mmCIF file of C-alpha atoms and ligand atoms in Angstrom:
data_model
loop_
_atom_site.group_PDB
_atom_site.id
_atom_site.type_symbol
_atom_site.label_atom_id
_atom_site.label_comp_id
_atom_site.label_asym_id
_atom_site.label_seq_id
_atom_site.Cartn_x
_atom_site.Cartn_y
_atom_site.Cartn_z
ATOM 1 C CA MET U 1 19.628 39.042 -62.064
ATOM 2 C CA VAL U 2 21.919 36.037 -62.132
ATOM 3 C CA GLN U 3 24.797 36.178 -64.574
ATOM 4 C CA VAL U 4 25.093 33.453 -67.206
ATOM 5 C CA ASN U 5 28.275 31.907 -68.565
ATOM 6 C CA GLY U 6 28.694 34.176 -71.570
ATOM 7 C CA ASN U 7 31.007 31.668 -73.221
ATOM 8 C CA TYR U 8 27.944 29.603 -74.100
ATOM 9 C CA LEU U 9 26.754 32.503 -76.259
ATOM 10 C CA LYS U 10 29.860 32.138 -78.402
ATOM 11 C CA LEU U 11 28.744 28.654 -79.472
ATOM 12 C CA LYS U 12 27.567 28.344 -83.020
ATOM 13 C CA ALA U 13 23.951 27.175 -83.374
ATOM 14 C CA GLY U 14 23.165 23.909 -81.598
ATOM 15 C CA TYR U 15 25.361 20.932 -80.924
ATOM 16 C CA LEU U 16 25.596 19.107 -84.268
ATOM 17 C CA PHE U 17 23.494 16.052 -83.464
ATOM 18 C CA PRO U 18 20.559 17.871 -81.833
ATOM 19 C CA GLU U 19 20.603 20.223 -84.848
ATOM 20 C CA ILE U 20 20.305 17.231 -87.179
ATOM 21 C CA GLY U 21 17.569 15.875 -84.930
ATOM 22 C CA ARG U 22 15.689 19.175 -85.202
ATOM 23 C CA ARG U 23 15.830 19.144 -89.009
ATOM 24 C CA VAL U 24 14.804 15.499 -89.149
ATOM 25 C CA LYS U 25 11.895 16.141 -86.783
ATOM 26 C CA THR U 26 10.645 18.979 -88.968
ATOM 27 C CA PHE U 27 10.916 16.754 -92.039
ATOM 28 C CA ALA U 28 9.167 13.844 -90.316
ATOM 29 C CA ALA U 29 6.325 16.091 -89.138
ATOM 30 C CA ALA U 30 5.775 17.281 -92.694
ATOM 31 C CA ASN U 31 6.190 13.768 -94.143
ATOM 32 C CA PRO U 32 4.640 11.379 -91.631
ATOM 33 C CA ASP U 33 4.723 8.431 -94.057
ATOM 34 C CA ALA U 34 8.433 8.695 -94.862
ATOM 35 C CA ALA U 35 10.345 5.631 -93.580
ATOM 36 C CA LEU U 36 13.468 7.398 -92.361
ATOM 37 C CA ILE U 37 16.754 5.538 -91.997
ATOM 38 C CA ARG U 38 19.172 7.162 -89.575
ATOM 39 C CA LEU U 39 22.830 6.832 -90.417
ATOM 40 C CA GLY U 40 23.681 10.122 -88.743
ATOM 41 C CA ILE U 41 24.711 9.915 -85.103
ATOM 42 C CA GLY U 42 26.992 6.981 -84.355
ATOM 43 C CA ASP U 43 24.591 5.188 -82.055
ATOM 44 C CA VAL U 44 24.668 1.399 -81.921
ATOM 45 C CA THR U 45 21.574 -0.606 -82.786
ATOM 46 C CA GLU U 46 22.357 -4.247 -82.000
ATOM 47 C CA PRO U 47 21.387 -5.859 -78.657
ATOM 48 C CA LEU U 48 23.735 -5.836 -75.676
ATOM 49 C CA PRO U 49 25.947 -8.938 -75.517
ATOM 50 C CA GLU U 50 24.328 -11.774 -73.574
ATOM 51 C CA ALA U 51 27.423 -12.112 -71.387
ATOM 52 C CA CYS U 52 26.961 -8.479 -70.278
ATOM 53 C CA ARG U 53 23.228 -8.839 -69.738
ATOM 54 C CA GLU U 54 23.670 -11.972 -67.647
ATOM 55 C CA ALA U 55 26.345 -10.284 -65.536
ATOM 56 C CA MET U 56 24.069 -7.287 -65.000
ATOM 57 C CA LYS U 57 21.145 -9.532 -64.015
ATOM 58 C CA THR U 58 23.294 -11.363 -61.493
ATOM 59 C CA ALA U 59 24.462 -8.016 -60.128
ATOM 60 C CA ILE U 60 20.869 -6.822 -59.761
ATOM 61 C CA ASP U 61 20.031 -9.943 -57.752
ATOM 62 C CA GLU U 62 23.106 -9.427 -55.582
ATOM 63 C CA MET U 63 21.930 -5.898 -54.893
ATOM 64 C CA GLY U 64 18.703 -7.398 -53.550
ATOM 65 C CA THR U 65 20.557 -9.125 -50.724
ATOM 66 C CA ALA U 66 22.095 -7.638 -47.604
ATOM 67 C CA GLU U 67 25.483 -9.283 -48.308
ATOM 68 C CA GLY U 68 25.544 -8.368 -52.002
ATOM 69 C CA PHE U 69 24.284 -4.816 -51.716
ATOM 70 C CA HIS U 70 26.619 -2.072 -52.979
ATOM 71 C CA GLY U 71 26.303 1.615 -52.212
ATOM 72 C CA TYR U 72 28.872 4.154 -53.360
ATOM 73 C CA GLY U 73 31.643 2.312 -55.158
ATOM 74 C CA PRO U 74 35.377 3.007 -55.126
ATOM 75 C CA GLU U 75 35.863 6.397 -56.754
ATOM 76 C CA GLN U 76 38.048 5.168 -59.626
ATOM 77 C CA GLY U 77 35.804 2.177 -60.328
ATOM 78 C CA TYR U 78 35.873 -1.359 -58.922
ATOM 79 C CA GLY U 79 39.306 -2.957 -58.803
ATOM 80 C CA TRP U 80 38.161 -6.118 -60.614
ATOM 81 C CA LEU U 81 37.023 -4.041 -63.627
ATOM 82 C CA ARG U 82 40.156 -1.887 -63.658
ATOM 83 C CA ASP U 83 42.316 -5.028 -63.429
ATOM 84 C CA ALA U 84 40.512 -6.617 -66.371
ATOM 85 C CA ILE U 85 40.861 -3.427 -68.430
ATOM 86 C CA ALA U 86 44.549 -3.027 -67.621
ATOM 87 C CA ARG U 87 45.278 -6.651 -68.498
ATOM 88 C CA HIS U 88 43.216 -7.066 -71.664
ATOM 89 C CA ASP U 89 43.244 -3.607 -73.230
ATOM 90 C CA PHE U 90 46.727 -2.478 -72.334
ATOM 91 C CA GLN U 91 49.175 -5.048 -70.921
ATOM 92 C CA ALA U 92 48.169 -7.647 -73.559
ATOM 93 C CA ARG U 93 49.259 -5.116 -76.195
ATOM 94 C CA GLY U 94 52.537 -4.391 -74.464
ATOM 95 C CA CYS U 95 51.423 -1.135 -72.836
ATOM 96 C CA ASP U 96 52.847 -0.400 -69.422
ATOM 97 C CA ILE U 97 49.523 0.626 -67.846
ATOM 98 C CA SER U 98 48.345 -0.511 -64.422
ATOM 99 C CA ALA U 99 44.861 -0.765 -62.938
ATOM 100 C CA GLU U 100 45.701 2.155 -60.662
ATOM 101 C CA GLU U 101 45.997 4.427 -63.693
ATOM 102 C CA ILE U 102 42.495 3.625 -64.944
ATOM 103 C CA PHE U 103 39.468 5.728 -64.016
ATOM 104 C CA VAL U 104 36.106 4.144 -64.852
ATOM 105 C CA SER U 105 33.504 6.686 -65.944
ATOM 106 C CA ASP U 106 30.164 7.028 -67.667
ATOM 107 C CA GLY U 107 31.472 8.262 -71.016
ATOM 108 C CA SER U 108 34.362 9.469 -73.113
ATOM 109 C CA LYS U 109 32.333 12.484 -74.171
ATOM 110 C CA CYS U 110 32.121 13.607 -70.535
ATOM 111 C CA ASP U 111 35.722 12.731 -69.729
ATOM 112 C CA SER U 112 37.170 14.464 -72.780
ATOM 113 C CA SER U 113 35.258 17.619 -71.745
ATOM 114 C CA ASN U 114 35.769 17.349 -67.996
ATOM 115 C CA ILE U 115 39.521 16.941 -68.329
ATOM 116 C CA LEU U 116 39.656 20.700 -68.938
ATOM 117 C CA ASP U 117 38.859 21.164 -65.239
ATOM 118 C CA ILE U 118 42.406 20.148 -64.339
ATOM 119 C CA LEU U 119 44.163 22.057 -67.125
ATOM 120 C CA GLY U 120 45.078 25.720 -67.012
ATOM 121 C CA ALA U 121 43.207 28.381 -68.932
ATOM 122 C CA GLY U 122 46.322 29.635 -70.677
ATOM 123 C CA ASN U 123 47.048 26.462 -72.652
ATOM 124 C CA LYS U 124 47.327 26.740 -76.413
ATOM 125 C CA ILE U 125 45.035 24.112 -77.894
ATOM 126 C CA ALA U 126 45.221 22.242 -81.194
ATOM 127 C CA VAL U 127 42.368 20.331 -82.792
ATOM 128 C CA THR U 128 42.039 18.744 -86.182
ATOM 129 C CA ASP U 129 39.531 20.193 -88.617
ATOM 130 C CA PRO U 130 37.140 18.377 -89.043
ATOM 131 C CA VAL U 131 36.935 17.189 -85.443
ATOM 132 C CA TYR U 132 34.565 15.544 -82.947
ATOM 133 C CA PRO U 133 32.679 18.733 -81.951
ATOM 134 C CA VAL U 134 32.842 18.034 -78.211
ATOM 135 C CA TYR U 135 36.556 18.925 -78.046
ATOM 136 C CA VAL U 136 35.924 22.367 -79.491
ATOM 137 C CA ASP U 137 32.610 23.153 -77.812
ATOM 138 C CA SER U 138 33.854 22.172 -74.360
ATOM 139 C CA ASN U 139 36.776 24.565 -74.777
ATOM 140 C CA VAL U 140 34.419 27.323 -75.875
ATOM 141 C CA MET U 141 32.175 26.696 -72.853
ATOM 142 C CA ALA U 142 35.180 26.796 -70.546
ATOM 143 C CA GLY U 143 36.240 30.158 -71.939
ATOM 144 C CA ARG U 144 39.395 28.810 -73.589
ATOM 145 C CA THR U 145 38.653 30.426 -76.966
ATOM 146 C CA GLY U 146 37.678 33.729 -78.474
ATOM 147 C CA GLU U 147 34.687 34.296 -80.726
ATOM 148 C CA ALA U 148 33.901 32.241 -83.817
ATOM 149 C CA GLY U 149 34.902 33.818 -87.129
ATOM 150 C CA ASP U 150 33.008 33.683 -90.426
ATOM 151 C CA GLU U 151 34.065 30.115 -91.116
ATOM 152 C CA GLY U 152 32.970 29.065 -87.650
ATOM 153 C CA ARG U 153 36.544 28.693 -86.394
ATOM 154 C CA TYR U 154 37.164 30.018 -82.910
ATOM 155 C CA ALA U 155 39.883 32.537 -82.231
ATOM 156 C CA GLY U 156 42.616 31.124 -80.018
ATOM 157 C CA LEU U 157 42.426 27.528 -81.243
ATOM 158 C CA THR U 158 45.000 26.044 -83.599
ATOM 159 C CA TYR U 159 43.198 24.123 -86.329
ATOM 160 C CA LEU U 160 45.012 21.310 -88.115
ATOM 161 C CA PRO U 161 43.175 20.640 -91.387
ATOM 162 C CA ILE U 162 42.653 17.038 -92.459
ATOM 163 C CA SER U 163 41.343 16.234 -95.916
ATOM 164 C CA ALA U 164 41.935 13.926 -98.850
ATOM 165 C CA ASP U 165 44.849 16.245 -99.775
ATOM 166 C CA ASN U 166 46.889 15.123 -96.752
ATOM 167 C CA SER U 167 45.361 11.624 -96.537
ATOM 168 C CA PHE U 168 43.496 12.787 -93.415
ATOM 169 C CA ALA U 169 46.737 12.957 -91.436
ATOM 170 C CA ALA U 170 47.168 16.258 -89.621
ATOM 171 C CA GLU U 171 50.522 17.898 -89.904
ATOM 172 C CA ILE U 172 52.484 18.521 -86.740
ATOM 173 C CA PRO U 173 51.828 22.186 -85.842
ATOM 174 C CA SER U 174 54.501 24.634 -86.863
ATOM 175 C CA GLU U 175 53.946 26.613 -83.639
ATOM 176 C CA PRO U 176 54.218 25.099 -80.143
ATOM 177 C CA VAL U 177 50.879 24.020 -78.674
ATOM 178 C CA ASP U 178 50.214 22.745 -75.151
ATOM 179 C CA LEU U 179 47.201 20.538 -75.652
ATOM 180 C CA ILE U 180 46.557 18.331 -78.682
ATOM 181 C CA TYR U 181 43.353 16.376 -79.245
ATOM 182 C CA LEU U 182 43.856 13.255 -81.368
ATOM 183 C CA CYS U 183 41.176 10.691 -82.187
ATOM 184 C CA PHE U 184 42.081 7.380 -83.844
ATOM 185 C CA PRO U 185 40.339 5.612 -85.483
ATOM 186 C CA ASN U 186 39.094 9.027 -86.374
ATOM 187 C CA ASN U 187 35.666 10.415 -85.858
ATOM 188 C CA PRO U 188 34.494 11.701 -88.320
ATOM 189 C CA THR U 189 36.821 10.740 -91.203
ATOM 190 C CA GLY U 190 37.378 7.072 -90.318
ATOM 191 C CA ALA U 191 41.143 7.527 -90.833
ATOM 192 C CA VAL U 192 43.622 5.556 -88.716
ATOM 193 C CA ALA U 193 47.145 6.346 -87.541
ATOM 194 C CA THR U 194 50.177 4.114 -87.878
ATOM 195 C CA LYS U 195 52.675 3.666 -85.061
ATOM 196 C CA ASP U 196 55.092 5.931 -86.927
ATOM 197 C CA GLN U 197 52.512 8.684 -87.180
ATOM 198 C CA LEU U 198 51.698 8.467 -83.478
ATOM 199 C CA LYS U 199 55.396 8.405 -82.679
ATOM 200 C CA HIS U 200 55.757 11.794 -84.391
ATOM 201 C CA TRP U 201 53.051 13.202 -82.141
ATOM 202 C CA VAL U 202 54.581 11.702 -79.022
ATOM 203 C CA ASP U 203 58.022 13.040 -79.981
ATOM 204 C CA TYR U 204 56.548 16.480 -80.629
ATOM 205 C CA ALA U 205 54.634 16.465 -77.342
ATOM 206 C CA ARG U 206 57.682 15.422 -75.338
ATOM 207 C CA ALA U 207 59.901 17.989 -77.036
ATOM 208 C CA ASN U 208 57.392 20.780 -76.381
ATOM 209 C CA GLY U 209 56.051 19.726 -72.987
ATOM 210 C CA SER U 210 52.602 19.265 -74.558
ATOM 211 C CA LEU U 211 49.817 16.939 -73.490
ATOM 212 C CA ILE U 212 48.044 14.664 -76.003
ATOM 213 C CA LEU U 213 44.401 13.893 -75.266
ATOM 214 C CA PHE U 214 43.996 10.642 -77.165
ATOM 215 C CA ASP U 215 40.471 9.455 -77.910
ATOM 216 C CA ALA U 216 40.511 5.726 -78.685
ATOM 217 C CA ALA U 217 36.748 5.164 -78.459
ATOM 218 C CA TYR U 218 36.782 3.319 -81.796
ATOM 219 C CA GLU U 219 39.935 1.205 -81.325
ATOM 220 C CA ALA U 220 37.965 -2.076 -81.462
ATOM 221 C CA PHE U 221 37.185 -1.419 -85.126
ATOM 222 C CA ILE U 222 40.841 -1.586 -86.237
ATOM 223 C CA GLN U 223 41.259 -4.542 -88.593
ATOM 224 C CA ASP U 224 44.981 -4.377 -89.384
ATOM 225 C CA PRO U 225 47.001 -5.978 -86.565
ATOM 226 C CA SER U 226 49.975 -3.706 -87.217
ATOM 227 C CA LEU U 227 48.006 -0.570 -86.287
ATOM 228 C CA PRO U 228 48.181 0.763 -82.714
ATOM 229 C CA HIS U 229 45.046 0.628 -80.555
ATOM 230 C CA SER U 230 46.469 2.802 -77.807
ATOM 231 C CA ILE U 231 48.788 5.797 -77.653
ATOM 232 C CA PHE U 232 50.578 3.866 -74.900
ATOM 233 C CA GLU U 233 51.879 1.432 -77.518
ATOM 234 C CA ILE U 234 54.240 4.270 -78.402
ATOM 235 C CA GLU U 235 57.374 4.655 -76.337
ATOM 236 C CA GLY U 236 57.379 7.813 -74.274
ATOM 237 C CA ALA U 237 53.577 8.281 -74.356
ATOM 238 C CA ARG U 238 53.324 7.821 -70.585
ATOM 239 C CA ASP U 239 55.094 11.183 -70.258
ATOM 240 C CA CYS U 240 52.723 13.109 -72.491
ATOM 241 C CA ALA U 241 49.319 11.464 -72.983
ATOM 242 C CA ILE U 242 45.936 10.756 -71.463
ATOM 243 C CA GLU U 243 43.717 8.216 -73.223
ATOM 244 C CA PHE U 244 39.926 7.914 -73.390
ATOM 245 C CA ARG U 245 38.226 4.586 -74.052
ATOM 246 C CA SER U 246 34.616 3.502 -74.127
ATOM 247 C CA PHE U 247 32.397 0.422 -73.986
ATOM 248 C CA SER U 248 29.808 2.318 -76.061
ATOM 249 C CA LYS U 249 30.728 1.310 -79.550
ATOM 250 C CA ASN U 250 32.381 -2.103 -79.124
ATOM 251 C CA ALA U 251 29.941 -3.580 -76.601
ATOM 252 C CA GLY U 252 26.870 -1.462 -77.346
ATOM 253 C CA PHE U 253 26.886 0.544 -74.096
ATOM 254 C CA THR U 254 25.714 3.878 -75.560
ATOM 255 C CA GLY U 255 22.539 3.645 -73.503
ATOM 256 C CA THR U 256 24.092 1.747 -70.608
ATOM 257 C CA ARG U 257 27.097 4.051 -70.088
ATOM 258 C CA CYS U 258 30.568 2.888 -69.185
ATOM 259 C CA ALA U 259 33.941 4.207 -70.276
ATOM 260 C CA LEU U 260 37.398 4.807 -68.897
ATOM 261 C CA THR U 261 40.226 7.284 -68.884
ATOM 262 C CA VAL U 262 43.881 6.407 -68.438
ATOM 263 C CA VAL U 263 46.036 8.936 -66.633
ATOM 264 C CA PRO U 264 49.575 7.574 -66.225
ATOM 265 C CA LYS U 265 51.250 8.044 -62.873
ATOM 266 C CA GLY U 266 54.156 10.412 -63.260
ATOM 267 C CA LEU U 267 52.527 12.414 -66.055
ATOM 268 C CA ARG U 268 53.058 16.019 -65.051
ATOM 269 C CA GLY U 269 52.019 19.538 -65.838
ATOM 270 C CA LYS U 270 53.081 22.812 -64.286
ATOM 271 C CA THR U 271 51.448 25.557 -62.275
ATOM 272 C CA ALA U 272 51.449 29.196 -63.340
ATOM 273 C CA ASN U 273 54.568 29.549 -61.156
ATOM 274 C CA GLY U 274 56.329 26.749 -62.998
ATOM 275 C CA GLU U 275 55.953 24.187 -60.216
ATOM 276 C CA SER U 276 55.590 20.605 -61.493
ATOM 277 C CA VAL U 277 52.358 18.760 -60.537
ATOM 278 C CA GLU U 278 51.201 15.193 -61.199
ATOM 279 C CA LEU U 279 47.995 15.091 -63.267
ATOM 280 C CA TRP U 280 46.830 11.747 -61.803
ATOM 281 C CA GLY U 281 46.238 13.336 -58.414
ATOM 282 C CA LEU U 282 44.332 16.244 -59.903
ATOM 283 C CA TRP U 283 42.075 13.985 -61.964
ATOM 284 C CA ASN U 284 41.491 11.751 -58.938
ATOM 285 C CA ARG U 285 40.554 14.843 -56.929
ATOM 286 C CA ARG U 286 38.281 16.101 -59.688
ATOM 287 C CA GLN U 287 36.483 12.795 -60.141
ATOM 288 C CA SER U 288 36.060 12.095 -56.451
ATOM 289 C CA THR U 289 34.569 15.553 -55.948
ATOM 290 C CA LYS U 290 32.305 15.830 -58.975
ATOM 291 C CA PHE U 291 31.492 12.230 -59.940
ATOM 292 C CA ASN U 292 30.029 9.335 -57.980
ATOM 293 C CA GLY U 293 30.993 6.570 -60.347
ATOM 294 C CA VAL U 294 29.257 4.096 -62.604
ATOM 295 C CA SER U 295 26.758 1.751 -60.975
ATOM 296 C CA TYR U 296 27.906 -1.636 -59.670
ATOM 297 C CA ILE U 297 25.477 -3.336 -62.068
ATOM 298 C CA ILE U 298 26.904 -1.632 -65.143
ATOM 299 C CA GLN U 299 30.510 -2.196 -64.078
ATOM 300 C CA ARG U 300 29.733 -5.917 -63.715
ATOM 301 C CA GLY U 301 28.291 -5.790 -67.244
ATOM 302 C CA ALA U 302 31.463 -4.113 -68.508
ATOM 303 C CA GLU U 303 33.630 -6.676 -66.744
ATOM 304 C CA ALA U 304 31.807 -9.421 -68.678
ATOM 305 C CA VAL U 305 33.133 -7.899 -71.918
ATOM 306 C CA TYR U 306 36.454 -9.507 -70.948
ATOM 307 C CA SER U 307 35.042 -13.001 -70.367
ATOM 308 C CA ASP U 308 35.549 -15.533 -73.168
ATOM 309 C CA ALA U 309 31.886 -15.342 -74.117
ATOM 310 C CA GLY U 310 31.928 -11.522 -73.937
ATOM 311 C CA GLN U 311 35.032 -11.269 -76.094
ATOM 312 C CA LYS U 312 33.438 -13.427 -78.762
ATOM 313 C CA GLU U 313 30.195 -11.454 -78.737
ATOM 314 C CA VAL U 314 32.020 -8.131 -78.954
ATOM 315 C CA LYS U 315 34.131 -9.435 -81.825
ATOM 316 C CA ASP U 316 30.946 -10.477 -83.634
ATOM 317 C CA LEU U 317 29.319 -7.078 -83.018
ATOM 318 C CA VAL U 318 32.339 -5.257 -84.387
ATOM 319 C CA ALA U 319 32.450 -7.600 -87.402
ATOM 320 C CA PHE U 320 28.756 -6.963 -88.013
ATOM 321 C CA TYR U 321 29.169 -3.180 -88.094
ATOM 322 C CA MET U 322 32.337 -3.450 -90.164
ATOM 323 C CA GLU U 323 30.432 -5.523 -92.725
ATOM 324 C CA ASN U 324 27.903 -2.670 -92.817
ATOM 325 C CA ALA U 325 30.779 -0.262 -93.401
ATOM 326 C CA ALA U 326 32.067 -2.443 -96.258
ATOM 327 C CA ILE U 327 28.592 -2.482 -97.847
ATOM 328 C CA ILE U 328 28.327 1.304 -97.534
ATOM 329 C CA ARG U 329 31.773 1.771 -99.078
ATOM 330 C CA ARG U 330 31.042 -0.612 -101.932
ATOM 331 C CA GLU U 331 27.563 0.662 -102.763
ATOM 332 C CA LEU U 332 28.427 4.344 -102.581
ATOM 333 C CA SER U 333 31.514 3.804 -104.742
ATOM 334 C CA THR U 334 29.339 1.994 -107.274
ATOM 335 C CA ALA U 335 26.995 4.986 -107.142
ATOM 336 C CA GLY U 336 29.939 7.128 -108.258
ATOM 337 C CA LEU U 337 30.779 8.730 -104.914
ATOM 338 C CA THR U 338 34.319 8.983 -103.577
ATOM 339 C CA VAL U 339 34.555 7.216 -100.222
ATOM 340 C CA TYR U 340 37.125 7.247 -97.430
ATOM 341 C CA GLY U 341 37.341 5.560 -94.031
ATOM 342 C CA GLY U 342 35.121 2.645 -93.094
ATOM 343 C CA GLU U 343 38.002 0.136 -93.168
ATOM 344 C CA HIS U 344 39.157 0.442 -89.564
ATOM 345 C CA ALA U 345 36.306 2.592 -88.289
ATOM 346 C CA PRO U 346 32.514 2.496 -88.274
ATOM 347 C CA TYR U 347 32.312 5.751 -90.229
ATOM 348 C CA VAL U 348 32.463 6.230 -93.981
ATOM 349 C CA TRP U 349 33.475 9.720 -95.042
ATOM 350 C CA ILE U 350 32.359 10.643 -98.508
ATOM 351 C CA LYS U 351 32.976 13.507 -100.850
ATOM 352 C CA THR U 352 29.711 15.290 -101.630
ATOM 353 C CA PRO U 353 28.698 15.275 -105.301
ATOM 354 C CA GLU U 354 29.924 18.111 -107.512
ATOM 355 C CA GLY U 355 28.012 21.322 -106.839
ATOM 356 C CA MET U 356 26.529 20.212 -103.511
ATOM 357 C CA ASP U 357 27.809 21.330 -100.135
ATOM 358 C CA SER U 358 27.538 19.265 -96.953
ATOM 359 C CA TRP U 359 24.172 20.562 -95.738
ATOM 360 C CA GLY U 360 22.880 20.587 -99.346
ATOM 361 C CA PHE U 361 23.711 16.884 -99.593
ATOM 362 C CA PHE U 362 22.141 16.306 -96.180
ATOM 363 C CA ASP U 363 18.870 17.875 -97.371
ATOM 364 C CA HIS U 364 19.069 16.013 -100.699
ATOM 365 C CA LEU U 365 19.438 12.609 -98.995
ATOM 366 C CA LEU U 366 16.797 13.447 -96.402
ATOM 367 C CA ASN U 367 14.242 14.665 -98.918
ATOM 368 C CA LYS U 368 14.892 12.278 -101.800
ATOM 369 C CA ALA U 369 16.057 9.074 -100.075
ATOM 370 C CA ASN U 370 14.747 9.625 -96.526
ATOM 371 C CA VAL U 371 18.245 8.795 -95.313
ATOM 372 C CA VAL U 372 19.891 10.793 -92.519
ATOM 373 C CA GLY U 373 23.655 11.285 -92.479
ATOM 374 C CA THR U 374 25.920 13.902 -90.957
ATOM 375 C CA PRO U 375 27.149 16.935 -92.909
ATOM 376 C CA GLY U 376 30.926 17.189 -92.834
ATOM 377 C CA SER U 377 30.815 20.935 -92.236
ATOM 378 C CA GLY U 378 29.189 20.213 -88.860
ATOM 379 C CA PHE U 379 32.569 18.845 -87.758
ATOM 380 C CA GLY U 380 34.471 21.948 -88.827
ATOM 381 C CA ALA U 381 35.114 24.297 -91.735
ATOM 382 C CA ALA U 382 37.453 21.824 -93.463
ATOM 383 C CA GLY U 383 34.684 19.199 -93.354
ATOM 384 C CA GLU U 384 32.773 21.225 -95.928
ATOM 385 C CA GLY U 385 32.305 19.166 -99.089
ATOM 386 C CA TYR U 386 32.261 15.920 -97.104
ATOM 387 C CA PHE U 387 29.538 13.832 -95.506
ATOM 388 C CA ARG U 388 29.638 11.121 -92.838
ATOM 389 C CA ILE U 389 27.643 7.900 -92.991
ATOM 390 C CA SER U 390 27.560 5.777 -89.864
ATOM 391 C CA ALA U 391 27.731 1.999 -90.136
ATOM 392 C CA PHE U 392 25.786 1.576 -86.906
ATOM 393 C CA ASN U 393 22.437 0.191 -88.015
ATOM 394 C CA SER U 394 20.672 -3.037 -88.875
ATOM 395 C CA ARG U 395 21.739 -4.816 -92.068
ATOM 396 C CA SER U 396 18.341 -4.336 -93.647
ATOM 397 C CA ASN U 397 18.387 -0.590 -92.959
ATOM 398 C CA VAL U 398 21.876 -0.285 -94.428
ATOM 399 C CA ASP U 399 20.861 -2.289 -97.517
ATOM 400 C CA THR U 400 17.693 -0.250 -97.999
ATOM 401 C CA ALA U 401 19.496 3.070 -97.471
ATOM 402 C CA MET U 402 22.145 2.159 -100.022
ATOM 403 C CA ALA U 403 19.540 1.013 -102.564
ATOM 404 C CA ARG U 404 17.684 4.307 -102.137
ATOM 405 C CA ILE U 405 20.841 6.400 -102.544
ATOM 406 C CA LYS U 406 21.883 4.436 -105.628
ATOM 407 C CA ALA U 407 18.454 4.986 -107.146
ATOM 408 C CA LEU U 408 18.771 8.792 -106.917
HETATM 409 C C1 MLT D 1 29.026 10.495 -83.271
HETATM 410 O O1 MLT D 1 28.072 10.248 -83.991
HETATM 411 O O2 MLT D 1 29.969 11.196 -83.629
HETATM 412 C C2 MLT D 1 29.025 9.875 -81.927
HETATM 413 O O3 MLT D 1 27.804 9.306 -81.626
HETATM 414 C C3 MLT D 1 29.359 10.854 -80.939
HETATM 415 C C4 MLT D 1 29.501 10.286 -79.588
HETATM 416 O O4 MLT D 1 29.816 9.109 -79.417
HETATM 417 O O5 MLT D 1 29.298 11.059 -78.663
#
């Protein structure tokens, strides 16, 4: 009989969001008249920008002609998209990143998992707790951890707790680690990092020969112009960081799929024998072997994000969700809950009421208010006692959800 990857059996229960989906489905089956409002998974709800749709339509028509037809695209993504990304997202903010260092992909979730393909099994890995579960689960699947303990923490990983006690800023590990996952603006806590804070991480990584995997999927939601959007705004980051970006949350591409990963040229790791190797070449090799790129039509849609019309529409979308976040913060505070995040991120992180744990609060909101959120403990042991509310929904759903919670 064929052998399975036993590492999968180490995984705790289901992936967080399907597990929530399962519970919600059971509830909905038992309560068919309940008008559920889903503020759980961070999935966008507002229509795709017109600029993107028009670009995609034009691309579809091009594909219907012999001259405009496109088969397999360039493996890193089309040059015109990578140029636009490099210029607008990086060079305009003073980051020394070129189009050649950008790899267009179909998602940051996939890229932040797939990157493990090019990294050795012996690396010591640090994650914050709570954390976006993909970073942990992909390491478990790849056999980079031991078993989960009672608290659900996996042996072999270094957990860096983040809570209200340390203002959701992880402390630099006291032991050397090789791989550090950072996500800012943070999913799930909504916290942001200042340039000084990122500088500490970059300094640590350079001093220890570590690699930072920087997830900037939510950078568009930063409101304070002094805050960094990219790790590459920090001097020295080219020597120690890879960055993940996405069109999912800013331009509403969760169902359309387009993202990018930046691997600086000259960023190096070492072989088991101590020989120095450039990571760019390995990632290029990995992507060109295992990935056939994002469709021409979708890349044209992503390119339109950088047009004047696209930029305005994206700005309006972000402002819309951030207004939702402000409403959630205000209404939940008025209801007596302690709220964090939601000022530079589309997630509001709240303290669960006295005497209720994360899943207890999840069930309470589901049963009594028909509102779905995400239990903090699903993001890690230190997320216990917290709860995440996503600002991605229509205004009327957010208003109704808040009114229902306040009425409890
Ligand atoms: C979330 O809710 O945390 C996000 O939807 C996860 C993701 O973007 O994959």
